Each structure stands twice: as C-alpha cells, then as structure tokens.
mmCIF file of C-alpha atoms and ligand atoms in Angstrom:
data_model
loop_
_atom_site.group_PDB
_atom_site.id
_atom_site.type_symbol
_atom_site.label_atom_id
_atom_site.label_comp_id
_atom_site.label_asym_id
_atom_site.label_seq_id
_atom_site.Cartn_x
_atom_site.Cartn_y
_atom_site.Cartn_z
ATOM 1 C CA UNK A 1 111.166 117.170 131.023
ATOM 2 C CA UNK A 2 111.930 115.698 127.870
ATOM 3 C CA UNK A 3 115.631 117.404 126.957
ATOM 4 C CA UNK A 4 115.474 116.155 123.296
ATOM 5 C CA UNK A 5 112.608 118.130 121.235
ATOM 6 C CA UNK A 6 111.485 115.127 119.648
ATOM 7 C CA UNK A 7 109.600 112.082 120.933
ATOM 8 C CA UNK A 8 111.215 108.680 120.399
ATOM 9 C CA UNK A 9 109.763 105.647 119.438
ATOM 10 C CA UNK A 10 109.687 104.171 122.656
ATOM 11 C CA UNK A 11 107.987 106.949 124.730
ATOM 12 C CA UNK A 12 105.710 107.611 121.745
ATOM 13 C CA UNK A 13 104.382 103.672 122.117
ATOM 14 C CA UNK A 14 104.476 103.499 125.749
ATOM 15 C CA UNK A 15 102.520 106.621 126.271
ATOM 16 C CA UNK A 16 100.221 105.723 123.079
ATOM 17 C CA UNK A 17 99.876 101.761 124.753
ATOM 18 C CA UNK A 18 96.603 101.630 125.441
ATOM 19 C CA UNK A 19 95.692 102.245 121.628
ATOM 20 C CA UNK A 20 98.061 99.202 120.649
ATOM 21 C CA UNK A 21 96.452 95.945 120.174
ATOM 22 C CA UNK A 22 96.782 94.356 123.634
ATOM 23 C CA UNK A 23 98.052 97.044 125.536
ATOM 24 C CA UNK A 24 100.543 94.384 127.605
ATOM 25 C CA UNK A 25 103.594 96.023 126.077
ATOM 26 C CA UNK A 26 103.782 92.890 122.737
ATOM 27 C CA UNK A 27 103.393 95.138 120.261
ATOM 28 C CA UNK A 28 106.200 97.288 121.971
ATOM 29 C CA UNK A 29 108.181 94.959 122.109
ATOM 30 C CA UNK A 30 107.798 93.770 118.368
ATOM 31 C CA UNK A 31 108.385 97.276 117.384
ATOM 32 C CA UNK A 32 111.392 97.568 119.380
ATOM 33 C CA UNK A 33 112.660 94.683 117.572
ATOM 34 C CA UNK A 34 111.793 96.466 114.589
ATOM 35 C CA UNK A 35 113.814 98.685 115.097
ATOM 36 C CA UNK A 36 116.878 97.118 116.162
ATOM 37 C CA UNK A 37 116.696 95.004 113.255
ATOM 38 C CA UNK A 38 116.205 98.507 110.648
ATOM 39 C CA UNK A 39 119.365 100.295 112.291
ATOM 40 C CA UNK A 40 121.563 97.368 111.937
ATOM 41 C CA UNK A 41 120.414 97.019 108.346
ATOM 42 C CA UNK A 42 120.237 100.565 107.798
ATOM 43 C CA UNK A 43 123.917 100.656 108.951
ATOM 44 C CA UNK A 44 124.887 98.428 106.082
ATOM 45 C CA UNK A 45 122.957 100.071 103.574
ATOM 46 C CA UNK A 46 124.910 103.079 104.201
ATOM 47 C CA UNK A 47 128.233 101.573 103.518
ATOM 48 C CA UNK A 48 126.850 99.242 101.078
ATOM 49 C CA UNK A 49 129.859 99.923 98.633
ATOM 50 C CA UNK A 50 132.285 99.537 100.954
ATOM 51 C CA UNK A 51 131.765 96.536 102.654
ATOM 52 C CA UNK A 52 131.195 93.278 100.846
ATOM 53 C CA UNK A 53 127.362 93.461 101.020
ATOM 54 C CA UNK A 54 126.859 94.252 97.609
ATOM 55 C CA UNK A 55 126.273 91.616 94.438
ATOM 56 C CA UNK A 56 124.490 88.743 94.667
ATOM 57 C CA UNK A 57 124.390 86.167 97.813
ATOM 58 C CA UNK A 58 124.766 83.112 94.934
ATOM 59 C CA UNK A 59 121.233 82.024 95.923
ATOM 60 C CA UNK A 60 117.431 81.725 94.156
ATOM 61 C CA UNK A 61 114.353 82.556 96.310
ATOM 62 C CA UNK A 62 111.244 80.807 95.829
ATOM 63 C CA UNK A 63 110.230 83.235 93.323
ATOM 64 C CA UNK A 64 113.404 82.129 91.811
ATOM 65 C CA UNK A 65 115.111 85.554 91.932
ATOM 66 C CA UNK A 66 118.406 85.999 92.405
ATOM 67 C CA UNK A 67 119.000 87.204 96.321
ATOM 68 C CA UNK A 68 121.031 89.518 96.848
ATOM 69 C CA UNK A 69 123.279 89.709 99.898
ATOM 70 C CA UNK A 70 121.696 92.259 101.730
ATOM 71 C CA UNK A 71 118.497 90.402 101.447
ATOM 72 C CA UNK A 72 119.671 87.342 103.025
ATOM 73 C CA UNK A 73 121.250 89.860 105.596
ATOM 74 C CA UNK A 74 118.516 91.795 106.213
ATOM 75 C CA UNK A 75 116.218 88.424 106.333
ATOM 76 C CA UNK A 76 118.397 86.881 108.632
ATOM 77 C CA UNK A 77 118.268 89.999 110.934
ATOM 78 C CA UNK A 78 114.535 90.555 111.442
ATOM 79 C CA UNK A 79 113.951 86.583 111.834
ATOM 80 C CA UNK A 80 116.722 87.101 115.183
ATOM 81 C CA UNK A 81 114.726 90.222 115.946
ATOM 82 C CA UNK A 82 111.458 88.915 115.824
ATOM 83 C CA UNK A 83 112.535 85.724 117.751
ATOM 84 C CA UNK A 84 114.132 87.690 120.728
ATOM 85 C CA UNK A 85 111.034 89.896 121.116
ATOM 86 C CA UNK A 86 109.294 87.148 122.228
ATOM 87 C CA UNK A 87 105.899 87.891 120.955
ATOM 88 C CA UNK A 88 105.848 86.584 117.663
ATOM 89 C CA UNK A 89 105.474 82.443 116.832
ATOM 90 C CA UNK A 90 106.851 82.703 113.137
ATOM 91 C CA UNK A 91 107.294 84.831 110.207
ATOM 92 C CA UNK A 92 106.518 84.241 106.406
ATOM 93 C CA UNK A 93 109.150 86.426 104.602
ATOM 94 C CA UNK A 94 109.953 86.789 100.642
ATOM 95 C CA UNK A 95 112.988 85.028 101.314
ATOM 96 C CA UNK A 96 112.341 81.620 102.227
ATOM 97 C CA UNK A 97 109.699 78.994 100.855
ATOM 98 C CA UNK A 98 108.274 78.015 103.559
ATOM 99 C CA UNK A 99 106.926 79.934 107.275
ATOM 100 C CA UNK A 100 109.726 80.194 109.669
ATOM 101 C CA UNK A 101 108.245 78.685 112.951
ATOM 102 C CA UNK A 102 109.784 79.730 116.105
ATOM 103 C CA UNK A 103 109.679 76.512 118.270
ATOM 104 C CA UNK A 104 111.523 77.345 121.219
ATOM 105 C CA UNK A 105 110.323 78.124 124.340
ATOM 106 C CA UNK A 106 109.548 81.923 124.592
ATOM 107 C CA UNK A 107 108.192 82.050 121.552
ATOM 108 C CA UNK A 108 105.700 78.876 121.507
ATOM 109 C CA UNK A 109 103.297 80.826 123.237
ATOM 110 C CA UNK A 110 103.527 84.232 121.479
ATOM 111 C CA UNK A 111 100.271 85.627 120.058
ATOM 112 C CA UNK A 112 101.320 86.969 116.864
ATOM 113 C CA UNK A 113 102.611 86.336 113.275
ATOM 114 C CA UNK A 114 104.524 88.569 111.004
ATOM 115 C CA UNK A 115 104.361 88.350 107.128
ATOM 116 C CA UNK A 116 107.838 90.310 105.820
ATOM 117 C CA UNK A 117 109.824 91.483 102.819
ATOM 118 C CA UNK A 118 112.820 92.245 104.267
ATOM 119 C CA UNK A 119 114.202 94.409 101.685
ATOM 120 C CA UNK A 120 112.326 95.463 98.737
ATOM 121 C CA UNK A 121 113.624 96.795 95.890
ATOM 122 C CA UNK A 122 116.500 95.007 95.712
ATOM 123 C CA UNK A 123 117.455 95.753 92.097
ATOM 124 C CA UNK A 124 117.870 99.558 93.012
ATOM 125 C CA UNK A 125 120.621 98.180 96.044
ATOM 126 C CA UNK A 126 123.988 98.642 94.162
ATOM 127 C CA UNK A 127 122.781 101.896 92.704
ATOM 128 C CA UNK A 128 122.155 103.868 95.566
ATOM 129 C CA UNK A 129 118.230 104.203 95.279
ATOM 130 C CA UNK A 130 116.065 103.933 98.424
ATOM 131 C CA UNK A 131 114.569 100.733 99.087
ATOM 132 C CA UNK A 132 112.780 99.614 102.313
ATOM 133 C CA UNK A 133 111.441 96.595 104.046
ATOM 134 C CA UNK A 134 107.512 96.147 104.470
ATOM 135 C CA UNK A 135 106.114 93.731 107.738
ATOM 136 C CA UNK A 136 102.537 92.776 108.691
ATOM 137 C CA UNK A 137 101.234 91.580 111.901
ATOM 138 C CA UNK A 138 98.340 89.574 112.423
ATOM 139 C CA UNK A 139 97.101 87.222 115.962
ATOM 140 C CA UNK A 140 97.625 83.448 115.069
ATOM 141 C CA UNK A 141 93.711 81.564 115.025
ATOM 142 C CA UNK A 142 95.818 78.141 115.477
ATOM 143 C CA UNK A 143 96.082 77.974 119.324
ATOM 144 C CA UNK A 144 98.921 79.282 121.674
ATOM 145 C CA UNK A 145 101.111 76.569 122.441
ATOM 146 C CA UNK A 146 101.083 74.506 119.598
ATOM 147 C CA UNK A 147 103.526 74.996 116.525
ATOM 148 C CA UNK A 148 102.097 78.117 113.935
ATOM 149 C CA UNK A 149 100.150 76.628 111.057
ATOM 150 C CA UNK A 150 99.762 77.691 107.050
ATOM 151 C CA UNK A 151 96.331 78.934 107.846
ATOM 152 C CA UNK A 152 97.997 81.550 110.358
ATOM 153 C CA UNK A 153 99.389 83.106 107.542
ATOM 154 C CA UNK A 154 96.517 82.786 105.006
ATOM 155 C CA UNK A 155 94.495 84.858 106.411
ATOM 156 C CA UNK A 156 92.956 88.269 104.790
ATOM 157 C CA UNK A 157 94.351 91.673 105.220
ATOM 158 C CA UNK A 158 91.645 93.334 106.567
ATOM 159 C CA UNK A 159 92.953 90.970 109.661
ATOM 160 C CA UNK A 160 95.808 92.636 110.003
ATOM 161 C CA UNK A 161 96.390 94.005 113.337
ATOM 162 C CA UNK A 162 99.702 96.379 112.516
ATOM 163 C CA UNK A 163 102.103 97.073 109.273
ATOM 164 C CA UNK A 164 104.091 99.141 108.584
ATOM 165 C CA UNK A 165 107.839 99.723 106.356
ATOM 166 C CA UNK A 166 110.888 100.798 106.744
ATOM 167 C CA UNK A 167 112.291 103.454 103.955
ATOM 168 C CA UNK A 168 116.752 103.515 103.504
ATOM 169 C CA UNK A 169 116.270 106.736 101.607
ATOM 170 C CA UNK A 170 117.376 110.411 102.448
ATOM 171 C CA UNK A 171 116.419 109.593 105.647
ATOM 172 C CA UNK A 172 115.689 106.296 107.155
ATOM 173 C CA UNK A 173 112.028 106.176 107.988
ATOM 174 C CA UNK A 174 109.438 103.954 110.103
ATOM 175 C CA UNK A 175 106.219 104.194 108.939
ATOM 176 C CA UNK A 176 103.283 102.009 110.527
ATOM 177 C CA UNK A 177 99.230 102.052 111.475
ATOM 178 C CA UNK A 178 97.815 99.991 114.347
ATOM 179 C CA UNK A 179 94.560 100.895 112.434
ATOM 180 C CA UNK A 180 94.418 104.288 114.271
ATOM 181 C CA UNK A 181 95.916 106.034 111.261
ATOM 182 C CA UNK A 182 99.044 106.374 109.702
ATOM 183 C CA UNK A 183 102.541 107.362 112.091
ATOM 184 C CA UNK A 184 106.229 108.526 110.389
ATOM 185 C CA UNK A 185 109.341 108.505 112.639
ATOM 186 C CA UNK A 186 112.435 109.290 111.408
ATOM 187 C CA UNK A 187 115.809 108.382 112.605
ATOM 188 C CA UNK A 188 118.606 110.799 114.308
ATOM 189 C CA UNK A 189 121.670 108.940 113.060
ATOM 190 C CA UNK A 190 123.655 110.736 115.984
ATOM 191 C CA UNK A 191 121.341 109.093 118.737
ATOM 192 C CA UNK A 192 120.475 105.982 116.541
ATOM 193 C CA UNK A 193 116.679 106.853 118.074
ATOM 194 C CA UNK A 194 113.361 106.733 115.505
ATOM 195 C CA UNK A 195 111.722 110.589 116.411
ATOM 196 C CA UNK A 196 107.801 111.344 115.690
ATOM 197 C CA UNK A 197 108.372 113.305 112.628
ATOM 198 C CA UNK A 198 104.524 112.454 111.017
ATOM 199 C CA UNK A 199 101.803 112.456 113.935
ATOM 200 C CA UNK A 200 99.348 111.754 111.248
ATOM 201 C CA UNK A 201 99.798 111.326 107.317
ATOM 202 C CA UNK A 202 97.008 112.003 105.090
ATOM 203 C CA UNK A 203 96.879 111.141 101.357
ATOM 204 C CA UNK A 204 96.294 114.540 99.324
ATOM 205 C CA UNK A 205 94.037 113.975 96.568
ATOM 206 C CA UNK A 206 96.412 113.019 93.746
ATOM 207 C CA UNK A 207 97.997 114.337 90.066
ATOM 208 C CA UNK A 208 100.861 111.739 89.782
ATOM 209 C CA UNK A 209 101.066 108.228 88.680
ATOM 210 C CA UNK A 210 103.248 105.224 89.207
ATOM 211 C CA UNK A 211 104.262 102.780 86.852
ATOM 212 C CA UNK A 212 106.238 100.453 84.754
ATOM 213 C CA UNK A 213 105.467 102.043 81.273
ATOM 214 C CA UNK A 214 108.146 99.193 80.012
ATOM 215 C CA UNK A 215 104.968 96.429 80.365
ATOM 216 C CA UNK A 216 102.650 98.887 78.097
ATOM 217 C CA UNK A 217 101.430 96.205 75.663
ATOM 218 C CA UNK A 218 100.945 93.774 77.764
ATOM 219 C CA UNK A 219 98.846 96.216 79.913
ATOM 220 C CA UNK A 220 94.583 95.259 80.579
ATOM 221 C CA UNK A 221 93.056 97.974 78.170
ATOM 222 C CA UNK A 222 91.094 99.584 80.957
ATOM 223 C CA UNK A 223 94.824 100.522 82.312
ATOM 224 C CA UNK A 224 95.703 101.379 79.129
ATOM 225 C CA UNK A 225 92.934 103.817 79.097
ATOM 226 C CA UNK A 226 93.532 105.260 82.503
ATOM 227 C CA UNK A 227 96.837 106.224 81.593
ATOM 228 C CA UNK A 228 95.994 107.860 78.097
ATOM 229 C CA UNK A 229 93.352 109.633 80.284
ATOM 230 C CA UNK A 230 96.478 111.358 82.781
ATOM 231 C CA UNK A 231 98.421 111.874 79.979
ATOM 232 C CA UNK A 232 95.973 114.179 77.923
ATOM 233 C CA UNK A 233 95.774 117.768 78.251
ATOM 234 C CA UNK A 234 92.845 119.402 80.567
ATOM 235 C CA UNK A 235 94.351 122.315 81.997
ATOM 236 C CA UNK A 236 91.445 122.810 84.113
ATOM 237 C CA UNK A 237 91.949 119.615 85.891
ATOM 238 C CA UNK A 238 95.989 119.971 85.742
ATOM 239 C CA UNK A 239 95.998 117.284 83.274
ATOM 240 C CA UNK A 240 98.547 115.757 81.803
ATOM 241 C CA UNK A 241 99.506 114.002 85.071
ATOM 242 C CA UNK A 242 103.218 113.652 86.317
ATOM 243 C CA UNK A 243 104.775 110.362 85.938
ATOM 244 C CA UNK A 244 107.470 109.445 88.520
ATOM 245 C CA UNK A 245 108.265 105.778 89.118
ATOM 246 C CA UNK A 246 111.393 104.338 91.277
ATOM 247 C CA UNK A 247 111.367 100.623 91.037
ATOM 248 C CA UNK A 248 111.162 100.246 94.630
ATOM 249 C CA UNK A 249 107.614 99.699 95.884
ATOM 250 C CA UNK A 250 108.767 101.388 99.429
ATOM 251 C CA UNK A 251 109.924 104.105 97.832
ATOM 252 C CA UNK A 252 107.548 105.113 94.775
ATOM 253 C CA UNK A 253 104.107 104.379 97.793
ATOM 254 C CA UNK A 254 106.122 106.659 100.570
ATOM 255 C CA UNK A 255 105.940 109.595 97.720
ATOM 256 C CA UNK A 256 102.557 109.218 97.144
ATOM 257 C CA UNK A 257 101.399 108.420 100.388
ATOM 258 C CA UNK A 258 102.749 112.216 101.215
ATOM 259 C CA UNK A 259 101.758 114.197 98.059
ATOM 260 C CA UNK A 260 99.184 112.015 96.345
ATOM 261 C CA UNK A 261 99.558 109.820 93.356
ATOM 262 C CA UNK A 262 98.785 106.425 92.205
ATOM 263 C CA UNK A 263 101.215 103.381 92.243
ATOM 264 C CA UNK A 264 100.308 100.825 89.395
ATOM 265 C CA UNK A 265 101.471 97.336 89.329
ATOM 266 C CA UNK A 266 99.274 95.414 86.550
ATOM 267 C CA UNK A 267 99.687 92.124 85.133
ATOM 268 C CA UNK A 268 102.586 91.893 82.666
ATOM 269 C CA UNK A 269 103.740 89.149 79.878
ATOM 270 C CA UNK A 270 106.401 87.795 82.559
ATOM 271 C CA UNK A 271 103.603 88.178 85.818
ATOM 272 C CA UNK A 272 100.531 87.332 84.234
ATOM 273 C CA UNK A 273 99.153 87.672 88.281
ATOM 274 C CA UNK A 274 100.962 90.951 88.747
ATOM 275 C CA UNK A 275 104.599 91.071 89.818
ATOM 276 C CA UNK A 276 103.705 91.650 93.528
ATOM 277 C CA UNK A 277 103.435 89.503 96.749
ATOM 278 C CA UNK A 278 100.007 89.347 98.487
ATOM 279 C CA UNK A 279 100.974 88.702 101.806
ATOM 280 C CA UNK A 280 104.320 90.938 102.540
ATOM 281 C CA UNK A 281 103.998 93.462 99.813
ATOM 282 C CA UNK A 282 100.163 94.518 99.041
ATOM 283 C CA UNK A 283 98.394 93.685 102.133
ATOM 284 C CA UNK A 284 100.727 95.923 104.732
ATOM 285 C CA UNK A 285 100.817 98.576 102.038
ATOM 286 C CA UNK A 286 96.907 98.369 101.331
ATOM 287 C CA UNK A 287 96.330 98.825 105.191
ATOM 288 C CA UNK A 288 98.560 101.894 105.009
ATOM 289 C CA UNK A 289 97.137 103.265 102.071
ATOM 290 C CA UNK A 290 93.366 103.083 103.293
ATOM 291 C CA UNK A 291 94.381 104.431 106.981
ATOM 292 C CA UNK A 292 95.861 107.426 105.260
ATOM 293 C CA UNK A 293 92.348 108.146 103.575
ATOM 294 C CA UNK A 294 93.271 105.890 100.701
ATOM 295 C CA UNK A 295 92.890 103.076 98.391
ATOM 296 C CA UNK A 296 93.982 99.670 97.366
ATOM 297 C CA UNK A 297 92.169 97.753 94.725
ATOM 298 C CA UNK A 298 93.239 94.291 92.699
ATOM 299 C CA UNK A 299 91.415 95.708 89.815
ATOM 300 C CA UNK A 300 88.449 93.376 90.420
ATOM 301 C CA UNK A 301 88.178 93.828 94.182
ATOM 302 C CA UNK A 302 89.760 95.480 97.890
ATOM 303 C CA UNK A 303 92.877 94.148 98.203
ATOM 304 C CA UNK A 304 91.930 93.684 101.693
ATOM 305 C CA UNK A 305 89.098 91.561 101.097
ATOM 306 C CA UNK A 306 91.566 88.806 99.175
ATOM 307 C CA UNK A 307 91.699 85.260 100.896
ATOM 308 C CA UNK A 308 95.033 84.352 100.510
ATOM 309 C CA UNK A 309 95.947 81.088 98.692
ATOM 310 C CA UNK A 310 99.228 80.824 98.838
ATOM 311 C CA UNK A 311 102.365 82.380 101.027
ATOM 312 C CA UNK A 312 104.076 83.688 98.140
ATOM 313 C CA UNK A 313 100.787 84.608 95.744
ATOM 314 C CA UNK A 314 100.806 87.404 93.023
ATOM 315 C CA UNK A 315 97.608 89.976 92.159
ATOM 316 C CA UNK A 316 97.352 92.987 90.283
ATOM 317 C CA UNK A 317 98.115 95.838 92.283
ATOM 318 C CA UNK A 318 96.834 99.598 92.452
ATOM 319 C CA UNK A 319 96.858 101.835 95.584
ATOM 320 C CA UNK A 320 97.167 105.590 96.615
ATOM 321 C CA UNK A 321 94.441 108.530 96.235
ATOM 322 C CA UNK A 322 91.189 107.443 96.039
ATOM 323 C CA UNK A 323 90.383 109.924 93.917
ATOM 324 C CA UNK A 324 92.537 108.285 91.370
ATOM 325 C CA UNK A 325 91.741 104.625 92.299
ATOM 326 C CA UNK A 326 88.146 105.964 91.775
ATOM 327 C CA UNK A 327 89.012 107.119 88.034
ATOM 328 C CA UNK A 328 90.711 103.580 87.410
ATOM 329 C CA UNK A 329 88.237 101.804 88.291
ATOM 330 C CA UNK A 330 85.695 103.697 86.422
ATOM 331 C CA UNK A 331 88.005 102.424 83.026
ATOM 332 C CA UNK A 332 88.427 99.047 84.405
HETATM 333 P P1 AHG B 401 111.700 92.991 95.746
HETATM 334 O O1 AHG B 401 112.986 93.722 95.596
HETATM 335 O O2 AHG B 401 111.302 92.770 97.183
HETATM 336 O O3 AHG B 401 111.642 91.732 94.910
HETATM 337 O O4 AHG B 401 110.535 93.950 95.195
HETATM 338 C C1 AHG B 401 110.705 94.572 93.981
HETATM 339 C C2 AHG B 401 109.365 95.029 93.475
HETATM 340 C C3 AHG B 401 108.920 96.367 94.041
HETATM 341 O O5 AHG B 401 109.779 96.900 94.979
HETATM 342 C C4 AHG B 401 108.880 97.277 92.840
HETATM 343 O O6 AHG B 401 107.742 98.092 92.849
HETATM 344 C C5 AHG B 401 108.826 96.314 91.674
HETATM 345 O O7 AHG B 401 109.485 95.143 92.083
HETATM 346 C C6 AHG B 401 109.518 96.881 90.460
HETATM 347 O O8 AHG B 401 109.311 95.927 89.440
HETATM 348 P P2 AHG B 401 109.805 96.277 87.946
HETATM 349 O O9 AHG B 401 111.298 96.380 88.029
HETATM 350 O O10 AHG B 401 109.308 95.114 87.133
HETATM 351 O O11 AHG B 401 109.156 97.578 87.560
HETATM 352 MN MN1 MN B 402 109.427 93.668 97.388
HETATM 353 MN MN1 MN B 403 112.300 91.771 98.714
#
C-alpha cells in the first residue's frame, strides 16, 4: 500500500502504460527524463538571484534574441536528458539554429523526436515571474537507423504523439496529454517527486482575455473588434471581460487552461507573422488546449492543421475556450 497519499509520476505512467503511445516503457522513459531535466532547472530557478544564473549568457539565438543564461542552461539540460533516455534521435529547440541530431549509438535507433523551448518567458526570469518550458513529441517518418532529417521535424501538429510544459511558478508543475486528455502533477519539493494533482483538466467556458494591449495599432481590425466587444458592458453576459496577461506564454495558457480565458498573440509591427514559434510554442500548446475541450486557431485556420515550413516559423496565435475562439473568429 501506497504510504504517500499521492501518486507519483512514475507509478501514474507505469500503471497508465498501456494508454502511452507504444506501451514498451519509451515514453516513460522520455518523461522520466523530463523530469530530471525540470527539477534540476527548477532548482536553479529557485535560487536564481543567488547564484550567477541570472543576466544574459552574452549570446544571440537564431531569432536573434539575446539568451539568457538560464536558457542556455536549461537547453543544455534537456538535450543531456533527452539523449540519456534513449528514445529520442534529436531535438529542435528555440535555442539553436539548426536540429540537434543524436548520432551515437543508443540513440540512432530511437523512434521519436522532440520539438522544445526550454524556457519560455525568459524576459520575466530576473523578476521573479513564472515561466516554463513547453516540449512536443512526434515518431520520426525518416527511418530508424539512419541520422534524423528536417522533414522529421516539419511535420504538422495534429502528428503529435505527446506535449506537454513545465510551469516554475507557485508551484512547479508538469502538465502533458498523450491525446487521452489533459494530466497536472505537481512537485513535493521535500521528495523532489511530480504527484497527480489534475487527473483531468477541462477548459471552463471563458470571461478573460490575454494579450499584449502594447501592439494595439498594429492589431488586424477583426482583433481589434473582438477586444472592443469584451471590453463593453453587457451585464447579462458578465461583460466587460477581465484582462490578465503575464508575458510568459506558460504562464498566462496554464491560467486559462484552469479557469477559462483566451490567450492572444496577433501579428505586431515588429512580428508581422506573430511573435510565436510554430513548432515548440503553438503546436504543444494547441494539442493541450483542444484535449482540454479547447481551441487553437491561426486566425485563418487550426493551428494543428499548419504544415510547417520552417524549424523556427512564426503564425498568429489564439487558443483557450472555444467559446471565445468561436466569438473571434466570428470578427475575423
Ligand atoms: P521566450 O521567452 O521563449 O522567447 O517566449 C516569450 C514569449 C512568450 O512566452 C510570451 O507569451 C511572449 O513572448 C510575450 O511577448 P511580449 O513580451 O511581446 O508580449
Ligand atoms: Mn517561448
Ligand atoms: Mn524560450
């Protein structure tokens, strides 16, 4: 008899295997390397002030942001994670330009690929706001054996086979779907163990939206409309809306997810695409969103349903209640 009164990661996936993917124990293991990789980050989250993780690592990414330290950290964690598992062939992460392949010999024949950002919302690091890190699993088409491809990566989300993110807030959470819904576990610092603390999250239908009110003018009209429509007074609809935005896409989804809302993410003067990533940032959070009774649209079409381009593409990005994605759309 279980001692503890919560169930762990572990014995929640073992016992749950035969719903996971291949039920040989890979996606067990990937998710145990998950979540070595979250502690030790989570560890230096925690202290980020007093160890020298803060600032800026003195580096451009691709997207030719500034990376901070922790990103490289946290990017350089997961990769070792991911590698030891065993079951993954290479990762595509925010942080480098190109896939990472894993060419050695445990890994050559590993079924899957992971797109990542390994921590997302960096800008909100050195002020003590939650931020998170957001993965994506898919199997590799290229065959086992030979090195991973560009076209293992490029592939669309409704292909996805797990994703899931990690949320440094309050709490540290893990949040993923296998496509069998949505699961929470949250982690008891004092055993360093992720517990079941969400069985099953639901989106509520929603009264709340997300954005960056800063990019107003820039805004498609139809947006512009949508949020003139939240913001005007219809008491019997509990209109005017709340507005609550974070800056970290982890953290302003993982409130809505819970109580409903709408997370907007248009294109802007400076991201005339949108600001966010395609393959590490809207795909695993569209295949969240529509497992918890949700939705995730480009504007013109289900995120899901996007061919990918390019590793490090941009689109327009709205996702939470469908109720709300419904109104959107009905001004877009
Ligand atoms: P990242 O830190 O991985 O680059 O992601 C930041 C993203 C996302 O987390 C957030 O929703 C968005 O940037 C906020 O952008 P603005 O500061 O332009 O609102
Ligand atoms: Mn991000
Ligand atoms: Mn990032």
């Amino acid at each position: 008899m279980n001692s503890y009164p919560f169930t762990t990661l572990i014995e929640f996936i073992i016992a749950k295997q035969a719903d996971i993917m291949e039920a040989k124990g890979e996606f067990s293991r990937i998710l145990y390397s998950l979540g070595v990789a979250a502690k030790m980050i989570n560890k230096k989250v925690n202290k980020a002030g007093l160890v020298d993780i803060l600032g800026a690592a003195g580096s451009t990414n691709i997207q030719g942001e500034d990376q901070k330290k922790l990103d490289v950290f946290a990017d350089e964690q997961l990769i070792g994670s991911f590698k030891a598992s065993g079951e993954v062939c290479g990762v595509a992460t925010e942080e480098n330009d190109e896939i990472v392949v894993f060419d050695h010999e445990m890994s050559k024949d590993a079924k899957y690929i992971i797109c990542m950002d390994p921590l997302d919302g960096s800008s909100n690091i050195d002020v003590n706001v939650s931020i998170g890190t957001i993965f994506s699993i898919y199997r590799r088409i290229t065959p086992r054996g030979s090195k991973p491809e560009l076209k293992d990566f490029l592939q669309k989300g409704s292909r996805q086979v797990a994703a899931g993110y990690i949320i440094y807030g309050s709490s540290t959470m893990l949040v993923y779907t296998t496509g069998n819904g949505v699961i929470g576990f949250t982690l008891d610092p004092s055993l360093g163990e992720f517990c079941l603390s969400h069985p099953a999250i639901k989106t509520p239908p929603g009264e709340l939206y997300s954005i960056n009110e800063g990019n107003y003018l820039a805004f498609p009209e139809g947006v512009k409309r949508f949020l003139k429509y939240c913001q005007e007074k219809k008491e019997d609809e509990n209109r005017p809306y709340t507005s609550r935005y974070i800056g970290s896409l982890v953290a302003d989804f993982h409130r809505n997810l819970l109580k409903g809302g709408i997370f907007l993410y248009p294109q802007t003067l400076s991201n005339p695409n949108g600001k966010l990533r395609l393959l590490y940032e809207c795909n695993p959070i569209a295949f969240i969103a529509e497992q918890a009774g949700g939705k995730a649209s480009s504007g013109k079409t289900r995120v899901l349903d996007i061919l990918p381009e390019s590793l490090h593409q941009r689109v327009p990005f709205y996702t939470g209640s469908a109720n709300l994605i419904d109104k959107l759309e009905e001004f877009l």
